[in-house]
Amino acid sequence: MNLKITTNFLENDKFFKIKQLLMSGQLPWYQYPNLIFRHPIVVDGEFFSSYSLDFKDLFESIENKKIHQAVCELYPQTSKIIKHEYCTEMEKPLLEFQTSTLYINTNNGHTELLKNETINSEANKLITFKTLTPYRESTCTDKNKLLIKITYE
């Protein structure tokens, strides 16, 4: 499994700008099943959100790859850690696609890859893996968990 982990992925000022937007209450969140709230930024390669340009620094830091989808996710704080079901990021992912997750805040939640590899949620950490890799997110008990998932080729 080709897992890449990058700490301090974005420069502090660029990261803070994105973090501030996600925590500001300005961004509309849409509820999905299983205690997840999402804000789509890019859908099928097209900008979807009126806030899409606020993520320009992030997209450029991923070497201007062709982004197919990008979504902000919020997992509300829970009284015990809940692990979601394993999934892949696209229904029909192509072999060359990658998925990256940028953690927006540090919390006691995590991402778990199918081979029992657990990555802790730490602010400004980016993990990247092949889109075909099954993974799952967990909730956390100390605060809301915020992250951005990007799928690109």
PDB file of N, CA, C and O in Angstrom, residues 57-87:
ATOM      1  N   ASP A  57      -5.075  27.665  -2.536  1.00  0.00           N
ATOM      2  CA  ASP A  57      -3.735  27.333  -2.027  1.00  0.00           C
ATOM      3  C   ASP A  57      -3.587  25.833  -1.806  1.00  0.00           C
ATOM      4  O   ASP A  57      -2.541  25.259  -2.096  1.00  0.00           O
ATOM      5  N   LEU A  58      -4.624  25.206  -1.311  1.00  0.00           N
ATOM      6  CA  LEU A  58      -4.581  23.758  -1.092  1.00  0.00           C
ATOM      7  C   LEU A  58      -4.473  23.031  -2.424  1.00  0.00           C
ATOM      8  O   LEU A  58      -3.634  22.146  -2.597  1.00  0.00           O
ATOM      9  N   PHE A  59      -5.313  23.391  -3.376  1.00  0.00           N
ATOM     10  CA  PHE A  59      -5.297  22.714  -4.678  1.00  0.00           C
ATOM     11  C   PHE A  59      -3.956  22.908  -5.374  1.00  0.00           C
ATOM     12  O   PHE A  59      -3.426  21.977  -5.982  1.00  0.00           O
ATOM     13  N   GLU A  60      -3.389  24.091  -5.297  1.00  0.00           N
ATOM     14  CA  GLU A  60      -2.085  24.339  -5.917  1.00  0.00           C
ATOM     15  C   GLU A  60      -0.977  23.547  -5.227  1.00  0.00           C
ATOM     16  O   GLU A  60      -0.007  23.148  -5.862  1.00  0.00           O
ATOM     17  N   SER A  61      -1.114  23.293  -3.946  1.00  0.00           N
ATOM     18  CA  SER A  61      -0.105  22.534  -3.203  1.00  0.00           C
ATOM     19  C   SER A  61      -0.128  21.056  -3.569  1.00  0.00           C
ATOM     20  O   SER A  61       0.805  20.330  -3.275  1.00  0.00           O
ATOM     21  N   ILE A  62      -1.188  20.628  -4.201  1.00  0.00           N
ATOM     22  CA  ILE A  62      -1.269  19.242  -4.676  1.00  0.00           C
ATOM     23  C   ILE A  62      -0.800  19.220  -6.135  1.00  0.00           C
ATOM     24  O   ILE A  62      -1.271  18.466  -6.952  1.00  0.00           O
ATOM     25  N   GLU A  63       0.135  20.093  -6.440  1.00  0.00           N
ATOM     26  CA  GLU A  63       0.841  20.136  -7.718  1.00  0.00           C
ATOM     27  C   GLU A  63      -0.094  20.288  -8.907  1.00  0.00           C
ATOM     28  O   GLU A  63       0.165  19.744  -9.977  1.00  0.00           O
ATOM     29  N   ASN A  64      -1.190  21.024  -8.705  1.00  0.00           N
ATOM     30  CA  ASN A  64      -2.137  21.306  -9.784  1.00  0.00           C
ATOM     31  C   ASN A  64      -2.588  20.062 -10.537  1.00  0.00           C
ATOM     32  O   ASN A  64      -2.758  20.072 -11.748  1.00  0.00           O
ATOM     33  N   LYS A  65      -2.744  18.983  -9.828  1.00  0.00           N
ATOM     34  CA  LYS A  65      -3.292  17.774 -10.443  1.00  0.00           C
ATOM     35  C   LYS A  65      -4.738  18.040 -10.842  1.00  0.00           C
ATOM     36  O   LYS A  65      -5.369  18.973 -10.355  1.00  0.00           O
ATOM     37  N   LYS A  66      -5.261  17.213 -11.715  1.00  0.00           N
ATOM     38  CA  LYS A  66      -6.670  17.358 -12.099  1.00  0.00           C
ATOM     39  C   LYS A  66      -7.534  16.811 -10.962  1.00  0.00           C
ATOM     40  O   LYS A  66      -7.540  15.621 -10.697  1.00  0.00           O
ATOM     41  N   ILE A  67      -8.233  17.706 -10.308  1.00  0.00           N
ATOM     42  CA  ILE A  67      -9.040  17.331  -9.151  1.00  0.00           C
ATOM     43  C   ILE A  67     -10.425  16.916  -9.632  1.00  0.00           C
ATOM     44  O   ILE A  67     -11.090  17.641 -10.364  1.00  0.00           O
ATOM     45  N   HIS A  68     -10.828  15.727  -9.220  1.00  0.00           N
ATOM     46  CA  HIS A  68     -12.137  15.209  -9.612  1.00  0.00           C
ATOM     47  C   HIS A  68     -13.201  15.491  -8.566  1.00  0.00           C
ATOM     48  O   HIS A  68     -14.348  15.746  -8.898  1.00  0.00           O
ATOM     49  N   GLN A  69     -12.823  15.407  -7.325  1.00  0.00           N
ATOM     50  CA  GLN A  69     -13.758  15.787  -6.270  1.00  0.00           C
ATOM     51  C   GLN A  69     -12.981  16.249  -5.048  1.00  0.00           C
ATOM     52  O   GLN A  69     -11.874  15.804  -4.789  1.00  0.00           O
ATOM     53  N   ALA A  70     -13.602  17.177  -4.337  1.00  0.00           N
ATOM     54  CA  ALA A  70     -13.034  17.677  -3.086  1.00  0.00           C
ATOM     55  C   ALA A  70     -14.217  18.017  -2.187  1.00  0.00           C
ATOM     56  O   ALA A  70     -15.197  18.611  -2.638  1.00  0.00           O
ATOM     57  N   VAL A  71     -14.105  17.622  -0.937  1.00  0.00           N
ATOM     58  CA  VAL A  71     -15.210  17.841  -0.009  1.00  0.00           C
ATOM     59  C   VAL A  71     -14.659  18.096   1.391  1.00  0.00           C
ATOM     60  O   VAL A  71     -13.689  17.466   1.815  1.00  0.00           O
ATOM     61  N   CYS A  72     -15.261  19.053   2.081  1.00  0.00           N
ATOM     62  CA  CYS A  72     -14.969  19.272   3.495  1.00  0.00           C
ATOM     63  C   CYS A  72     -15.888  18.345   4.281  1.00  0.00           C
ATOM     64  O   CYS A  72     -17.057  18.173   3.910  1.00  0.00           O
ATOM     65  N   GLU A  73     -15.375  17.757   5.335  1.00  0.00           N
ATOM     66  CA  GLU A  73     -16.185  16.871   6.171  1.00  0.00           C
ATOM     67  C   GLU A  73     -16.066  17.282   7.623  1.00  0.00           C
ATOM     68  O   GLU A  73     -14.986  17.633   8.097  1.00  0.00           O
ATOM     69  N   LEU A  74     -17.189  17.218   8.309  1.00  0.00           N
ATOM     70  CA  LEU A  74     -17.270  17.509   9.733  1.00  0.00           C
ATOM     71  C   LEU A  74     -17.913  16.309  10.417  1.00  0.00           C
ATOM     72  O   LEU A  74     -19.012  15.891  10.037  1.00  0.00           O
ATOM     73  N   TYR A  75     -17.191  15.737  11.365  1.00  0.00           N
ATOM     74  CA  TYR A  75     -17.698  14.633  12.184  1.00  0.00           C
ATOM     75  C   TYR A  75     -17.951  15.190  13.578  1.00  0.00           C
ATOM     76  O   TYR A  75     -16.997  15.538  14.276  1.00  0.00           O
ATOM     77  N   PRO A  76     -19.211  15.306  13.993  1.00  0.00           N
ATOM     78  CA  PRO A  76     -19.488  15.873  15.313  1.00  0.00           C
ATOM     79  C   PRO A  76     -18.888  15.023  16.432  1.00  0.00           C
ATOM     80  O   PRO A  76     -18.759  13.798  16.317  1.00  0.00           O
ATOM     81  N   GLN A  77     -18.530  15.687  17.503  1.00  0.00           N
ATOM     82  CA  GLN A  77     -18.022  15.018  18.701  1.00  0.00           C
ATOM     83  C   GLN A  77     -19.065  14.027  19.194  1.00  0.00           C
ATOM     84  O   GLN A  77     -20.264  14.310  19.207  1.00  0.00           O
ATOM     85  N   THR A  78     -18.616  12.844  19.597  1.00  0.00           N
ATOM     86  CA  THR A  78     -19.505  11.810  20.121  1.00  0.00           C
ATOM     87  C   THR A  78     -19.013  11.377  21.503  1.00  0.00           C
ATOM     88  O   THR A  78     -17.857  11.618  21.857  1.00  0.00           O
ATOM     89  N   SER A  79     -19.865  10.730  22.268  1.00  0.00           N
ATOM     90  CA  SER A  79     -19.484  10.313  23.627  1.00  0.00           C
ATOM     91  C   SER A  79     -18.515   9.130  23.611  1.00  0.00           C
ATOM     92  O   SER A  79     -17.774   8.924  24.565  1.00  0.00           O
ATOM     93  N   LYS A  80     -18.503   8.359  22.526  1.00  0.00           N
ATOM     94  CA  LYS A  80     -17.511   7.289  22.347  1.00  0.00           C
ATOM     95  C   LYS A  80     -17.113   7.291  20.872  1.00  0.00           C
ATOM     96  O   LYS A  80     -17.871   7.738  20.012  1.00  0.00           O
ATOM     97  N   ILE A  81     -15.916   6.807  20.585  1.00  0.00           N
ATOM     98  CA  ILE A  81     -15.434   6.801  19.203  1.00  0.00           C
ATOM     99  C   ILE A  81     -16.228   5.785  18.392  1.00  0.00           C
ATOM    100  O   ILE A  81     -16.372   4.626  18.789  1.00  0.00           O
ATOM    101  N   ILE A  82     -16.759   6.257  17.277  1.00  0.00           N
ATOM    102  CA  ILE A  82     -17.518   5.406  16.351  1.00  0.00           C
ATOM    103  C   ILE A  82     -16.701   5.261  15.088  1.00  0.00           C
ATOM    104  O   ILE A  82     -16.266   6.257  14.501  1.00  0.00           O
ATOM    105  N   LYS A  83     -16.481   4.019  14.666  1.00  0.00           N
ATOM    106  CA  LYS A  83     -15.764   3.762  13.421  1.00  0.00           C
ATOM    107  C   LYS A  83     -16.794   3.514  12.320  1.00  0.00           C
ATOM    108  O   LYS A  83     -17.664   2.664  12.459  1.00  0.00           O
ATOM    109  N   HIS A  84     -16.674   4.265  11.246  1.00  0.00           N
ATOM    110  CA  HIS A  84     -17.581   4.103  10.117  1.00  0.00           C
ATOM    111  C   HIS A  84     -17.192   2.878   9.295  1.00  0.00           C
ATOM    112  O   HIS A  84     -16.120   2.297   9.506  1.00  0.00           O
ATOM    113  N   GLU A  85     -18.023   2.503   8.352  1.00  0.00           N
ATOM    114  CA  GLU A  85     -17.752   1.357   7.484  1.00  0.00           C
ATOM    115  C   GLU A  85     -16.611   1.686   6.517  1.00  0.00           C
ATOM    116  O   GLU A  85     -16.406   2.835   6.153  1.00  0.00           O
ATOM    117  N   TYR A  86     -15.904   0.648   6.080  1.00  0.00           N
ATOM    118  CA  TYR A  86     -14.870   0.846   5.076  1.00  0.00           C
ATOM    119  C   TYR A  86     -15.505   1.264   3.753  1.00  0.00           C
ATOM    120  O   TYR A  86     -16.608   0.825   3.407  1.00  0.00           O
ATOM    121  N   CYS A  87     -14.795   2.117   3.028  1.00  0.00           N
ATOM    122  CA  CYS A  87     -15.281   2.576   1.728  1.00  0.00           C
ATOM    123  C   CYS A  87     -14.083   2.962   0.876  1.00  0.00           C
ATOM    124  O   CYS A  87     -12.946   2.969   1.342  1.00  0.00           O
TER     125      CYS A  87
END
